[in-house]
């Protein structure tokens, strides 16, 4: 029987100094090929319950689709592009409301209306025009 933990080890403490953390990492290509070829052992009959690994990030962990999406969205380039798209969307939205507002009769004509007021006024105006068409027929 071993007297201490170090006596039971097949290597001496100096042997561990020769190994780097990179030596313990599996090769990306071999791990990826195992996953792609389905050569790993899956003892669970219900595969839908377990999340499937999507990508290998080099740190010894698999990334799920959600984690990949989170990491991609965290980049400065993605955030800048997203902010630009959102700004253009809001500008187009406001322009459409401005155009709709220009078509609606109000007193006074330069009165500032909120977006909900513009929509309600547009609904009323369309109903009024439909009523006029019914009367004329």
mmCIF file of N, CA and C in Angstrom, residues 1 22 33-34 36 46-50 52-53 56 65 71-72 81-82 86 89-90 92 98 110-111 121 126-127 134:
data_model
loop_
_atom_site.group_PDB
_atom_site.id
_atom_site.type_symbol
_atom_site.label_atom_id
_atom_site.label_comp_id
_atom_site.label_asym_id
_atom_site.label_seq_id
_atom_site.Cartn_x
_atom_site.Cartn_y
_atom_site.Cartn_z
ATOM 1 N N UNK A 1 0.836 -1.182 0.000
ATOM 2 C CA UNK A 1 0.000 0.000 0.000
ATOM 3 C C UNK A 1 0.880 1.245 0.000
ATOM 4 N N UNK A 22 -1.391 22.528 -23.021
ATOM 5 C CA UNK A 22 -1.774 22.243 -24.405
ATOM 6 C C UNK A 22 -1.680 20.763 -24.723
ATOM 7 N N UNK A 33 -14.091 15.611 -36.242
ATOM 8 C CA UNK A 33 -14.425 14.498 -37.130
ATOM 9 C C UNK A 33 -15.212 13.429 -36.391
ATOM 10 N N UNK A 34 -14.918 13.207 -35.113
ATOM 11 C CA UNK A 34 -15.703 12.249 -34.341
ATOM 12 C C UNK A 34 -17.158 12.685 -34.253
ATOM 13 N N UNK A 36 -18.749 14.818 -36.317
ATOM 14 C CA UNK A 36 -19.358 14.823 -37.640
ATOM 15 C C UNK A 36 -19.685 13.421 -38.128
ATOM 16 N N UNK A 46 -32.985 8.967 -25.989
ATOM 17 C CA UNK A 46 -33.714 10.176 -26.322
ATOM 18 C C UNK A 46 -32.715 11.301 -26.569
ATOM 19 N N UNK A 47 -32.259 11.440 -27.802
ATOM 20 C CA UNK A 47 -31.218 12.418 -28.136
ATOM 21 C C UNK A 47 -31.743 13.846 -28.118
ATOM 22 N N UNK A 48 -33.079 14.034 -28.149
ATOM 23 C CA UNK A 48 -33.640 15.380 -28.161
ATOM 24 C C UNK A 48 -33.462 16.084 -26.821
ATOM 25 N N UNK A 49 -33.270 15.338 -25.753
ATOM 26 C CA UNK A 49 -33.155 15.929 -24.431
ATOM 27 C C UNK A 49 -31.805 16.604 -24.246
ATOM 28 N N UNK A 50 -30.744 16.021 -24.804
ATOM 29 C CA UNK A 50 -29.407 16.568 -24.632
ATOM 30 C C UNK A 50 -29.097 17.578 -25.727
ATOM 31 N N UNK A 52 -26.989 19.245 -28.484
ATOM 32 C CA UNK A 52 -25.929 18.720 -29.327
ATOM 33 C C UNK A 52 -24.807 19.734 -29.445
ATOM 34 N N UNK A 53 -23.545 19.292 -29.360
ATOM 35 C CA UNK A 53 -22.432 20.224 -29.533
ATOM 36 C C UNK A 53 -22.403 20.753 -30.954
ATOM 37 N N UNK A 56 -16.350 23.650 -31.687
ATOM 38 C CA UNK A 56 -15.284 23.480 -30.717
ATOM 39 C C UNK A 56 -14.507 24.777 -30.677
ATOM 40 N N UNK A 65 -25.493 26.494 -30.035
ATOM 41 C CA UNK A 65 -25.876 27.545 -30.986
ATOM 42 C C UNK A 65 -26.122 28.864 -30.261
ATOM 43 N N UNK A 71 -21.704 35.042 -28.400
ATOM 44 C CA UNK A 71 -20.329 35.502 -28.635
ATOM 45 C C UNK A 71 -20.238 36.373 -29.882
ATOM 46 N N UNK A 72 -20.980 36.003 -30.935
ATOM 47 C CA UNK A 72 -20.956 36.791 -32.167
ATOM 48 C C UNK A 72 -21.568 38.163 -31.916
ATOM 49 N N UNK A 81 -22.985 47.340 -36.473
ATOM 50 C CA UNK A 81 -23.865 47.053 -37.611
ATOM 51 C C UNK A 81 -25.321 46.992 -37.157
ATOM 52 N N UNK A 82 -25.560 46.389 -35.994
ATOM 53 C CA UNK A 82 -26.920 46.301 -35.472
ATOM 54 C C UNK A 82 -27.476 47.693 -35.158
ATOM 55 N N UNK A 86 -30.763 49.376 -36.863
ATOM 56 C CA UNK A 86 -31.859 49.855 -36.018
ATOM 57 C C UNK A 86 -32.131 51.335 -36.261
ATOM 58 N N UNK A 89 -34.010 51.636 -39.480
ATOM 59 C CA UNK A 89 -35.383 51.160 -39.316
ATOM 60 C C UNK A 89 -36.247 52.224 -38.642
ATOM 61 N N UNK A 90 -35.732 52.838 -37.592
ATOM 62 C CA UNK A 90 -36.480 53.874 -36.870
ATOM 63 C C UNK A 90 -36.692 55.097 -37.762
ATOM 64 N N UNK A 92 -36.945 55.124 -41.058
ATOM 65 C CA UNK A 92 -37.968 54.765 -42.047
ATOM 66 C C UNK A 92 -39.354 54.765 -41.406
ATOM 67 N N UNK A 98 -44.638 60.444 -40.712
ATOM 68 C CA UNK A 98 -44.676 61.831 -41.184
ATOM 69 C C UNK A 98 -45.497 61.934 -42.475
ATOM 70 N N UNK A 110 -50.799 72.341 -38.244
ATOM 71 C CA UNK A 110 -49.430 72.152 -37.757
ATOM 72 C C UNK A 110 -49.378 71.553 -36.350
ATOM 73 N N UNK A 111 -50.532 71.071 -35.855
ATOM 74 C CA UNK A 111 -50.580 70.501 -34.515
ATOM 75 C C UNK A 111 -49.740 69.224 -34.455
ATOM 76 N N UNK A 121 -56.453 58.805 -35.867
ATOM 77 C CA UNK A 121 -57.005 59.773 -36.812
ATOM 78 C C UNK A 121 -57.089 59.164 -38.212
ATOM 79 N N UNK A 126 -60.285 57.168 -42.717
ATOM 80 C CA UNK A 126 -60.613 56.121 -43.696
ATOM 81 C C UNK A 126 -62.075 55.704 -43.536
ATOM 82 N N UNK A 127 -62.549 55.584 -42.305
ATOM 83 C CA UNK A 127 -63.960 55.245 -42.076
ATOM 84 C C UNK A 127 -64.871 56.345 -42.624
ATOM 85 N N UNK A 134 -70.264 55.339 -49.690
ATOM 86 C CA UNK A 134 -71.559 54.664 -49.584
ATOM 87 C C UNK A 134 -72.701 55.631 -49.874
#
